[in-house]
Short mmCIF file of C-alpha atoms in Angstrom, two decimals:
data_model
loop_
_atom_site.label_atom_id
_atom_site.label_comp_id
_atom_site.label_asym_id
_atom_site.label_seq_id
_atom_site.Cartn_x
_atom_site.Cartn_y
_atom_site.Cartn_z
CA MET J 1 126.59 -262.67 -122.95
CA SER J 2 126.70 -260.34 -126.36
CA SER J 3 124.54 -257.78 -126.51
CA ALA J 4 123.50 -259.50 -129.45
CA GLN J 5 122.69 -262.46 -127.25
CA GLU J 6 120.58 -260.02 -124.88
CA PHE J 7 119.03 -258.78 -127.58
CA ARG J 8 117.70 -261.36 -129.34
CA LYS J 9 116.09 -262.71 -125.78
CA GLN J 10 114.69 -259.31 -126.25
CA THR J 11 113.12 -259.87 -129.05
CA THR J 12 112.13 -262.92 -128.23
CA LEU J 13 107.15 -262.76 -128.53
CA ARG J 14 107.12 -263.82 -124.97
CA ASN J 15 109.00 -261.13 -123.81
CA LEU J 16 108.18 -258.71 -125.58
CA GLU J 17 104.29 -259.83 -124.50
CA ALA J 18 105.95 -259.58 -121.23
CA ILE J 19 107.23 -256.16 -121.92
CA TYR J 20 103.81 -254.50 -122.19
CA ARG J 21 101.81 -256.37 -119.45
CA THR J 22 105.04 -255.10 -117.22
CA TYR J 23 105.45 -251.45 -118.23
CA VAL J 24 102.95 -250.10 -120.73
CA LYS J 25 99.73 -251.90 -120.51
CA SER J 26 98.93 -249.36 -117.34
CA ASN J 27 100.38 -246.64 -118.69
CA SER J 28 98.32 -244.42 -119.33
CA ALA J 29 100.28 -241.71 -121.58
CA ILE J 30 98.97 -241.51 -124.87
CA GLY J 31 101.23 -241.23 -127.41
CA ARG J 32 100.80 -238.82 -131.21
CA ASP J 33 99.04 -241.99 -132.17
CA GLY J 34 95.30 -241.18 -130.29
CA ASN J 35 95.40 -245.07 -128.91
CA HIS J 36 95.72 -245.99 -125.03
CA PRO J 37 98.05 -249.09 -124.46
CA ALA J 38 95.25 -251.05 -122.84
CA ARG J 39 93.91 -251.21 -126.26
CA LEU J 40 97.06 -253.19 -127.75
CA GLY J 41 96.16 -256.84 -126.10
CA GLY J 42 92.64 -256.86 -128.24
CA SER J 43 96.13 -257.44 -131.09
CA LEU J 44 98.95 -258.15 -128.89
CA ASN J 45 99.75 -261.02 -131.09
CA GLU J 46 99.90 -259.01 -134.30
CA GLU J 47 101.52 -255.91 -132.39
CA VAL J 48 104.77 -257.65 -131.76
CA ARG J 49 105.92 -260.33 -133.39
CA GLN J 50 105.42 -257.27 -136.37
CA ILE J 51 107.62 -256.03 -133.66
CA GLN J 52 110.04 -258.70 -133.27
CA LYS J 53 110.19 -258.49 -137.24
CA ASN J 54 111.19 -255.28 -137.49
CA MET J 55 113.14 -255.14 -134.44
CA ARG J 56 115.76 -258.36 -136.22
CA ASN J 57 115.95 -257.23 -139.77
CA GLY J 58 116.66 -253.54 -138.68
CA ASN J 59 113.94 -251.80 -139.83
CA TYR J 60 112.44 -251.01 -137.04
CA ARG J 61 110.41 -246.79 -137.61
CA PHE J 62 109.11 -244.54 -134.66
CA THR J 63 105.71 -242.44 -134.57
CA PRO J 64 106.82 -239.04 -134.04
CA PHE J 65 106.73 -238.67 -130.46
CA ARG J 66 103.74 -236.31 -128.82
CA GLN J 67 105.16 -233.22 -127.18
CA VAL J 68 104.35 -233.20 -123.64
CA LEU J 69 105.39 -229.12 -122.93
CA LYS J 70 107.27 -229.39 -118.61
CA ILE J 71 107.09 -226.57 -117.05
CA LYS J 72 110.51 -225.67 -114.74
CA GLY J 73 110.08 -222.47 -113.62
CA ALA J 74 108.55 -218.70 -114.30
CA SER J 75 112.30 -217.72 -116.23
CA GLN J 76 112.80 -221.01 -116.87
CA ASN J 77 112.21 -222.52 -120.58
CA PRO J 78 110.20 -225.24 -120.14
CA ARG J 79 110.95 -228.86 -120.71
CA VAL J 80 110.53 -231.22 -123.80
CA ILE J 81 108.93 -234.40 -123.09
CA SER J 82 108.20 -237.13 -125.45
CA ILE J 83 105.74 -239.23 -124.93
CA PRO J 84 105.79 -242.81 -127.78
CA THR J 85 103.25 -244.76 -128.78
CA ALA J 86 102.13 -247.53 -126.92
CA ARG J 87 103.86 -250.11 -130.25
CA ASP J 88 107.29 -247.57 -129.69
CA ARG J 89 107.26 -248.40 -125.85
CA ILE J 90 107.90 -252.48 -125.82
CA THR J 91 110.71 -251.82 -127.76
CA LEU J 92 112.12 -249.39 -126.36
CA ARG J 93 112.10 -251.03 -123.38
CA ALA J 94 113.54 -254.26 -125.32
CA LEU J 95 116.44 -250.91 -126.39
CA THR J 96 116.53 -250.37 -122.35
CA ASN J 97 117.84 -253.85 -120.63
CA THR J 98 119.68 -254.36 -123.99
CA LEU J 99 121.85 -251.68 -123.37
CA SER J 100 121.45 -252.20 -119.43
CA SER J 101 122.93 -255.24 -120.20
CA SER J 102 125.73 -254.09 -121.90
CA PHE J 103 127.15 -252.04 -120.25
CA ASN J 104 126.51 -252.98 -117.04
CA LEU J 105 124.38 -250.54 -116.29
CA GLU J 106 121.46 -252.27 -114.31
CA GLU J 107 120.73 -250.38 -112.04
CA PHE J 108 121.44 -246.74 -111.44
CA GLU J 109 123.44 -246.05 -108.28
CA ARG J 110 120.30 -243.65 -106.80
CA PRO J 111 120.69 -239.48 -105.30
CA GLN J 112 120.07 -240.27 -102.11
CA LEU J 113 123.24 -243.43 -101.93
CA LYS J 114 125.32 -240.65 -103.88
CA ILE J 115 124.41 -238.26 -100.81
CA ASN J 116 125.32 -240.99 -98.30
CA ARG J 117 128.67 -241.34 -99.83
CA ILE J 118 129.41 -237.55 -100.10
CA SER J 119 127.85 -237.36 -96.80
CA ASN J 120 131.18 -239.69 -95.87
CA ALA J 121 133.91 -238.39 -97.71
CA ILE J 122 133.11 -234.75 -96.07
CA ALA J 123 132.49 -236.05 -92.12
CA LYS J 124 136.24 -237.98 -92.62
CA ASN J 125 136.98 -234.19 -93.65
CA ALA J 126 138.57 -235.87 -96.03
CA TYR J 127 138.91 -232.40 -98.30
CA GLU J 128 138.71 -229.00 -98.22
CA GLU J 129 137.12 -227.64 -101.48
CA TYR J 130 134.64 -228.23 -104.26
CA ILE J 131 134.03 -228.06 -108.15
CA ARG J 132 130.31 -228.80 -108.82
CA VAL J 133 129.31 -228.26 -112.66
CA ASP J 134 126.11 -228.41 -114.29
CA ILE J 135 125.95 -228.58 -118.01
CA GLU J 136 123.50 -226.64 -119.81
CA ASP J 137 121.44 -228.21 -121.71
CA PHE J 138 122.20 -231.61 -121.54
CA TYR J 139 119.87 -233.41 -123.77
CA PRO J 140 119.15 -231.39 -126.13
CA THR J 141 122.80 -231.19 -126.91
CA ILE J 142 124.08 -234.85 -127.53
CA ASP J 143 125.70 -235.39 -129.74
CA HIS J 144 124.97 -238.35 -131.98
CA GLU J 145 127.71 -238.87 -133.82
CA LYS J 146 129.85 -239.20 -130.01
CA LEU J 147 127.04 -241.37 -128.52
CA ILE J 148 126.92 -244.09 -131.24
CA LEU J 149 130.64 -243.86 -131.20
CA GLU J 150 130.60 -245.61 -127.34
CA LEU J 151 127.31 -247.73 -128.58
CA GLN J 152 129.77 -249.31 -130.34
CA THR J 153 132.54 -250.35 -127.20
CA ARG J 154 129.94 -252.82 -126.30
CA ILE J 155 127.54 -252.68 -129.91
CA ARG J 156 128.63 -253.97 -132.72
CA LYS J 157 125.21 -255.29 -134.16
CA HIS J 158 123.72 -253.06 -137.09
CA GLU J 159 120.28 -253.69 -135.94
CA ILE J 160 120.75 -252.42 -133.18
CA LEU J 161 122.88 -249.54 -133.96
CA SER J 162 120.01 -248.08 -136.39
CA ILE J 163 117.52 -248.68 -134.14
CA LEU J 164 119.31 -246.79 -130.82
CA SER J 165 119.97 -244.57 -134.04
CA ARG J 166 115.90 -243.68 -135.24
CA ALA J 167 115.33 -243.77 -131.91
CA VAL J 168 117.14 -240.67 -131.00
CA SER J 169 116.85 -238.81 -134.14
CA THR J 170 112.74 -239.65 -134.58
CA PRO J 171 111.62 -235.62 -134.28
CA THR J 172 109.50 -235.04 -130.56
CA ILE J 173 106.35 -232.70 -132.07
CA ALA J 174 103.22 -231.21 -131.52
CA ASN J 175 99.44 -232.42 -131.67
CA SER J 176 98.67 -229.69 -133.55
CA GLN J 177 102.00 -229.59 -136.08
CA PRO J 178 101.91 -232.29 -139.20
CA ARG J 179 103.59 -235.32 -138.98
CA SER J 180 105.92 -234.72 -141.47
CA GLN J 181 109.14 -233.09 -139.78
CA PRO J 182 113.39 -234.15 -140.25
CA ILE J 183 114.97 -236.32 -138.30
CA THR J 184 117.09 -234.45 -135.19
CA SER J 185 120.81 -234.71 -135.40
CA GLN J 186 121.09 -233.34 -132.18
CA GLY J 187 119.97 -234.73 -128.95
CA VAL J 188 117.88 -236.80 -127.13
CA PRO J 189 114.28 -237.17 -126.23
CA GLN J 190 113.50 -236.92 -122.42
CA GLY J 191 110.77 -239.45 -121.08
CA LEU J 192 111.74 -242.58 -123.49
CA SER J 193 112.69 -246.08 -121.25
CA ILE J 194 115.98 -245.39 -122.99
CA SER J 195 116.67 -241.73 -122.18
CA ASN J 196 118.64 -242.69 -118.58
CA ILE J 197 120.84 -245.17 -119.74
CA LEU J 198 121.56 -242.88 -123.51
CA ALA J 199 123.17 -240.28 -120.68
CA GLU J 200 124.66 -241.89 -118.66
CA ILE J 201 126.86 -244.14 -122.26
CA PHE J 202 127.55 -240.54 -123.22
CA MET J 203 129.53 -239.85 -120.25
CA ILE J 204 131.01 -242.79 -119.05
CA PRO J 205 134.46 -241.08 -120.89
CA ILE J 206 134.65 -238.91 -118.58
CA ASP J 207 133.17 -240.43 -115.55
CA LYS J 208 136.67 -242.97 -116.33
CA ASN J 209 138.70 -239.68 -116.90
CA PHE J 210 138.13 -237.89 -112.92
CA MET J 211 136.19 -241.43 -111.06
CA ASN J 212 139.59 -242.62 -109.81
CA LEU J 213 142.25 -239.41 -109.62
CA PRO J 214 144.15 -239.13 -106.47
CA GLY J 215 143.38 -236.98 -104.14
CA MET J 216 140.46 -236.14 -106.25
CA SER J 217 135.87 -237.78 -104.82
CA TYR J 218 134.67 -237.20 -108.21
CA PHE J 219 129.98 -238.36 -108.30
CA ARG J 220 128.08 -236.99 -111.08
CA TYR J 221 124.17 -237.67 -111.13
CA VAL J 222 122.62 -237.80 -114.71
CA ASP J 223 124.55 -233.40 -115.85
CA ASP J 224 125.35 -232.74 -112.53
CA ILE J 225 129.06 -232.78 -111.39
CA LEU J 226 130.14 -232.64 -108.32
CA ILE J 227 134.56 -233.07 -106.95
CA LEU J 228 136.14 -232.61 -103.54
CA CYS J 229 139.47 -232.05 -103.48
CA HIS J 230 142.45 -231.13 -101.39
CA THR J 231 143.74 -227.09 -101.06
CA GLY J 232 144.73 -225.15 -104.17
CA MET J 233 144.17 -228.09 -106.77
CA ALA J 234 140.16 -226.81 -108.17
CA ASP J 235 141.45 -224.09 -110.81
CA GLN J 236 143.63 -227.20 -112.39
CA ILE J 237 140.84 -229.73 -111.83
CA GLU J 238 138.22 -226.99 -113.48
CA GLN J 239 140.31 -226.33 -116.45
CA ASN J 240 140.77 -230.10 -117.85
CA LEU J 241 137.07 -230.96 -116.45
CA ASP J 242 135.71 -227.92 -119.38
CA SER J 243 138.49 -229.39 -120.89
CA GLU J 244 136.94 -232.82 -121.71
CA ILE J 245 132.71 -231.43 -121.53
CA SER J 246 134.15 -229.47 -124.56
CA ALA J 247 135.78 -232.35 -126.08
CA ARG J 248 131.68 -233.99 -125.66
CA GLY J 249 129.73 -231.68 -126.79
CA LEU J 250 129.21 -230.20 -124.20
CA LYS J 251 128.33 -226.68 -122.68
CA ALA J 252 129.14 -226.20 -118.63
CA HIS J 253 126.91 -223.19 -116.96
CA PRO J 254 128.96 -220.36 -116.92
CA ARG J 255 130.97 -220.32 -112.49
CA GLY J 256 129.49 -217.84 -109.92
CA PRO J 257 128.33 -217.21 -106.23
CA GLY J 258 124.19 -218.93 -106.73
CA LYS J 259 124.54 -220.41 -109.63
CA LYS J 260 125.10 -223.54 -111.85
CA SER J 261 128.20 -223.71 -111.53
CA SER J 262 130.07 -223.50 -107.74
CA THR J 263 133.62 -223.35 -106.71
CA GLY J 264 134.34 -222.77 -102.78
CA ARG J 265 135.20 -224.23 -100.01
CA ILE J 266 133.06 -227.60 -98.23
CA VAL J 267 132.72 -225.20 -95.31
CA ASP J 268 131.30 -222.56 -96.67
CA GLN J 269 128.00 -224.53 -97.18
CA PHE J 270 127.34 -225.35 -101.04
CA ASP J 271 124.60 -227.93 -102.62
CA TYR J 272 124.16 -230.31 -104.31
CA LEU J 273 120.84 -232.17 -106.15
CA GLY J 274 118.79 -230.36 -103.77
CA TYR J 275 120.47 -230.90 -100.19
CA VAL J 276 122.16 -228.46 -98.67
CA PHE J 277 125.54 -228.99 -96.78
CA ASN J 278 127.06 -226.55 -94.09
CA GLY J 279 129.54 -228.61 -92.63
CA THR J 280 128.66 -232.01 -90.91
CA LYS J 281 125.10 -230.45 -91.78
CA ILE J 282 122.78 -231.58 -94.22
CA SER J 283 119.52 -229.80 -94.59
CA VAL J 284 117.61 -229.22 -97.69
CA ARG J 285 117.55 -226.65 -100.13
CA GLY J 286 115.22 -224.02 -99.08
CA SER J 287 112.75 -223.91 -102.78
CA SER J 288 112.65 -226.97 -102.29
CA ILE J 289 110.32 -227.21 -98.67
CA HIS J 290 108.64 -224.34 -99.92
CA ARG J 291 107.20 -226.10 -102.49
CA MET J 292 106.22 -229.24 -99.26
CA GLU J 293 104.85 -226.10 -97.68
CA ASN J 294 102.78 -226.06 -101.47
CA SER J 295 102.02 -229.02 -101.51
CA ILE J 296 100.19 -229.18 -98.07
CA ALA J 297 98.21 -226.11 -98.61
CA ARG J 298 96.73 -227.90 -101.26
CA VAL J 299 95.35 -230.51 -99.95
CA PHE J 300 93.11 -228.69 -97.57
CA THR J 301 92.12 -226.31 -100.22
CA ARG J 302 90.58 -229.04 -102.43
CA TYR J 303 89.22 -230.06 -98.77
CA LYS J 304 87.54 -226.24 -99.08
CA TYR J 305 86.39 -226.04 -102.39
CA ALA J 306 84.70 -229.78 -102.65
CA THR J 307 83.02 -229.26 -99.88
CA LYS J 308 81.10 -226.87 -100.81
CA SER J 309 78.10 -228.94 -102.71
CA SER J 310 77.51 -231.85 -101.99
CA ARG J 311 78.40 -234.75 -104.64
CA VAL J 312 74.94 -237.07 -106.46
CA GLY J 313 74.82 -239.74 -104.65
CA PHE J 314 75.89 -238.02 -101.05
CA THR J 315 73.59 -236.31 -98.18
CA MET J 316 76.04 -233.81 -97.57
CA GLU J 317 76.48 -234.50 -94.30
CA SER J 318 78.03 -237.82 -95.20
CA TRP J 319 80.11 -236.16 -98.66
CA ILE J 320 82.04 -233.47 -95.43
CA ARG J 321 82.60 -237.24 -94.13
CA ARG J 322 83.75 -239.11 -97.46
CA SER J 323 85.52 -236.02 -97.46
CA GLY J 324 87.38 -235.67 -94.32
CA GLU J 325 88.25 -238.88 -94.85
CA ILE J 326 89.30 -238.31 -98.84
CA CYS J 327 92.09 -235.25 -97.37
CA GLU J 328 93.28 -237.35 -94.80
CA TRP J 329 94.47 -239.90 -97.17
CA TYR J 330 96.12 -237.51 -99.78
CA LEU J 331 97.60 -235.72 -96.59
CA ASN J 332 99.59 -238.97 -95.29
CA LEU J 333 100.40 -239.71 -98.96
CA VAL J 334 102.04 -236.09 -99.11
CA ILE J 335 103.23 -236.53 -96.10
CA THR J 336 104.84 -240.66 -95.67
CA GLY J 337 104.94 -240.68 -99.76
CA CYS J 338 105.17 -244.59 -101.31
CA ILE J 339 105.99 -247.35 -103.02
CA HIS J 340 104.49 -248.45 -105.77
CA GLU J 341 105.65 -250.55 -109.16
CA GLY J 342 108.87 -250.71 -106.97
CA ARG J 343 110.25 -247.78 -106.73
CA ARG J 344 109.47 -244.88 -103.78
CA HIS J 345 107.96 -242.40 -104.24
CA GLY J 346 107.72 -239.13 -102.80
CA TRP J 347 109.18 -235.28 -100.38
CA LEU J 348 110.60 -237.31 -97.51
CA GLN J 349 111.37 -240.65 -99.68
CA TYR J 350 113.92 -238.47 -101.90
CA PHE J 351 115.18 -236.64 -99.01
CA SER J 352 115.54 -239.32 -96.35
CA GLN J 353 119.25 -238.45 -96.29
CA MET J 354 119.07 -235.20 -94.42
CA ASP J 355 119.63 -234.64 -90.37
CA ASP J 356 118.04 -231.29 -90.25
CA ILE J 357 114.92 -231.79 -87.86
CA LYS J 358 113.96 -228.91 -87.27
CA ILE J 359 112.78 -228.89 -90.65
CA LEU J 360 110.68 -232.09 -89.84
CA LYS J 361 108.98 -230.49 -87.49
CA LYS J 362 108.14 -227.29 -88.46
CA LEU J 363 106.64 -229.59 -90.94
CA ASP J 364 103.87 -231.15 -88.88
CA ARG J 365 103.24 -228.10 -86.42
CA GLN J 366 102.20 -226.44 -90.16
CA VAL J 367 100.23 -230.00 -90.46
CA ARG J 368 98.67 -229.34 -87.06
CA LYS J 369 97.64 -226.01 -88.23
CA PHE J 370 95.58 -226.35 -91.49
CA VAL J 371 93.78 -229.75 -89.21
CA SER J 372 92.66 -227.00 -86.34
CA SER J 373 92.31 -224.07 -88.84
CA TYR J 374 89.75 -226.32 -91.24
CA ASP J 375 87.90 -227.94 -88.17
CA LEU J 376 89.58 -231.48 -88.77
CA SER J 377 91.21 -232.55 -85.97
CA ALA J 378 88.49 -235.41 -85.61
CA THR J 379 87.78 -236.23 -88.57
CA VAL J 380 91.72 -236.10 -89.88
CA VAL J 381 95.42 -237.61 -87.90
CA PRO J 382 97.25 -236.40 -90.18
CA LYS J 383 100.56 -239.04 -89.91
CA LYS J 384 103.44 -237.33 -88.74
CA PHE J 385 107.56 -235.90 -91.27
CA VAL J 386 109.86 -236.57 -88.08
CA SER J 387 108.49 -240.25 -87.48
CA THR J 388 108.20 -241.38 -91.96
CA TYR J 389 112.05 -240.24 -91.59
CA TRP J 390 112.46 -243.21 -88.34
CA ALA J 391 110.50 -245.26 -89.87
CA ILE J 392 112.84 -245.21 -93.67
CA GLN J 393 116.27 -244.29 -91.70
CA ASN J 394 115.46 -247.82 -89.49
CA PRO J 395 113.00 -250.61 -91.67
CA ASN J 396 112.85 -253.29 -89.94
CA SER J 397 111.31 -250.71 -87.00
CA ARG J 398 108.00 -250.24 -85.16
CA ARG J 399 107.57 -247.64 -87.02
CA ARG J 400 107.95 -249.64 -91.13
CA ASN J 401 103.96 -249.43 -91.44
CA ILE J 402 104.35 -245.84 -91.03
CA VAL J 403 104.67 -245.87 -95.49
CA PRO J 404 102.65 -247.13 -97.72
CA ASN J 405 103.00 -250.64 -100.18
CA PHE J 406 100.98 -250.32 -102.72
CA ASP J 407 102.81 -253.35 -104.35
CA GLU J 408 101.12 -255.36 -101.35
CA ILE J 409 97.59 -255.00 -100.48
CA ASP J 410 95.10 -257.07 -101.78
CA ARG J 411 92.46 -257.30 -104.07
CA ASP J 412 90.45 -256.27 -101.18
CA ASN J 413 92.12 -253.03 -100.26
CA LYS J 414 92.99 -251.93 -103.83
CA GLN J 415 88.19 -251.82 -103.99
CA ASN J 416 87.91 -249.94 -100.42
CA ILE J 417 90.52 -247.85 -101.79
CA LEU J 418 89.11 -247.24 -105.24
CA ASN J 419 85.57 -247.03 -103.88
CA ARG J 420 86.45 -244.58 -100.64
CA ILE J 421 89.65 -242.78 -101.72
CA PHE J 422 88.82 -242.60 -105.88
CA LEU J 423 85.02 -242.42 -105.97
CA ILE J 424 84.46 -245.74 -108.38
CA LYS J 425 81.47 -246.97 -107.09
CA GLN J 426 81.09 -250.23 -105.62
CA GLU J 427 78.84 -252.00 -108.45
CA ARG J 428 81.20 -251.45 -111.66
CA LEU J 429 84.30 -253.07 -109.24
CA ASN J 430 81.67 -255.95 -108.50
CA GLU J 431 81.45 -256.37 -112.41
CA MET J 432 85.65 -256.07 -112.21
CA ASN J 433 88.17 -259.42 -112.45
CA GLU J 434 91.14 -259.36 -111.17
CA ILE J 435 93.13 -257.86 -113.98
CA GLU J 436 90.79 -254.49 -114.46
CA VAL J 437 90.42 -254.42 -110.06
CA ASN J 438 95.14 -253.89 -110.76
CA SER J 439 94.85 -251.52 -113.81
CA LEU J 440 92.35 -249.43 -112.26
CA PHE J 441 94.15 -249.37 -108.99
CA SER J 442 97.76 -248.96 -110.88
CA ARG J 443 96.17 -246.10 -112.85
CA LYS J 444 94.96 -244.65 -110.07
CA VAL J 445 97.46 -244.28 -107.16
CA GLY J 446 100.14 -244.13 -110.34
CA LYS J 447 98.81 -240.18 -111.30
CA ALA J 448 98.63 -240.25 -107.14
CA THR J 449 102.35 -240.32 -106.92
CA SER J 450 102.98 -238.22 -110.00
CA ASP J 451 101.53 -235.52 -108.19
CA LEU J 452 104.34 -236.70 -105.41
CA GLU J 453 106.83 -236.25 -107.53
CA LYS J 454 106.17 -231.99 -108.33
CA ASP J 455 106.74 -232.09 -104.90
CA ILE J 456 110.46 -232.89 -105.82
CA GLY J 457 110.02 -231.21 -108.52
CA SER J 458 113.45 -230.50 -110.49
CA VAL J 459 115.30 -230.14 -106.87
CA TYR J 460 119.44 -230.33 -108.53
CA ARG J 461 118.24 -227.49 -111.26
#
């Protein structure tokens, strides 16, 4: 199917409505217009007709994206996240689907699969040296002119290119700033559904030039490149890679021990995407372990402060008991992660390719100490990191139910979790229809899973 045909398919009224129901309605992020995505449902027919008309004639205009700053660390500038309006989110998803089909990028290779391939290459003793290159300020420095040229290799229709150009040129501004701001000529806003796929498309020329070269293996995840090669090849490969990166208008982080870009011998240990490769052993970077330890501690700290006083509708005794149940639910979610909206979430879900079991045993010991020190042994029954690890490795084993799949639970169980964990009154739940229950459950669990992503953080930065 051509890009024009795919675009036509994605902009049918039925598909635009489906995009709203699947990707937009239950999302709680609010754009610059101040409207919750759920409110769009009241005038959905009219909205999607207008979206279809403006997309197909190439005149669609985006509302400036709302700026949200995401803290990366004490010594780093915050990452700017762009939040579109609900209306723009429908349009962006239709564009994302069009790009996915046009460039055969329906599914990106997950970090875990890359780590598995790297591990296999190292285990075969096929290479002796590594080159790791991290691109500096990747998204903000993507050149629009070069991006459009790359898009034109698969897309000819002017209307599609015009809307994509406007999408990346739309400014991202804080609520306190005036709406009228100059369009941007460089960078791809982060946080949009098209952000990652546009970044992938922009890097296609570099991937093509290095993917199949003899005597080396090339891996890339977003802006982080790893090359395994034979002894004596690293210097020349570095020069060639630097030249290609510069030709795209990008810049690599300075190289050196302990820096984001580095070169060395494989046997001397290196890290990539938060994993640490030490010979044939695959471990996890210390900062990532520390983040998980802090997350465990936060669950118990929240319990401590929650039980300082009773809550309306509970006696003190019943509230302490309920708080223990809530503590157990969140603790087990932190340990196991979960499946929600077709995706795996959580620290151990991300680091499933590690084989350093000692780390997991240490985390299990810390959990037991917390349970004991808070006198919760009779109330909280925590799951185990080690058991979860083996359940992930063997999903068809008897342990497979350790990791909750929120996509498969029925309405009664959803209502039970909403009432017992999120403290939604049963009377209110009884008045809701199934769609309303599903929407509320998705929002509540979505917030909990977004907290799990903070346990991972920018693990490969």
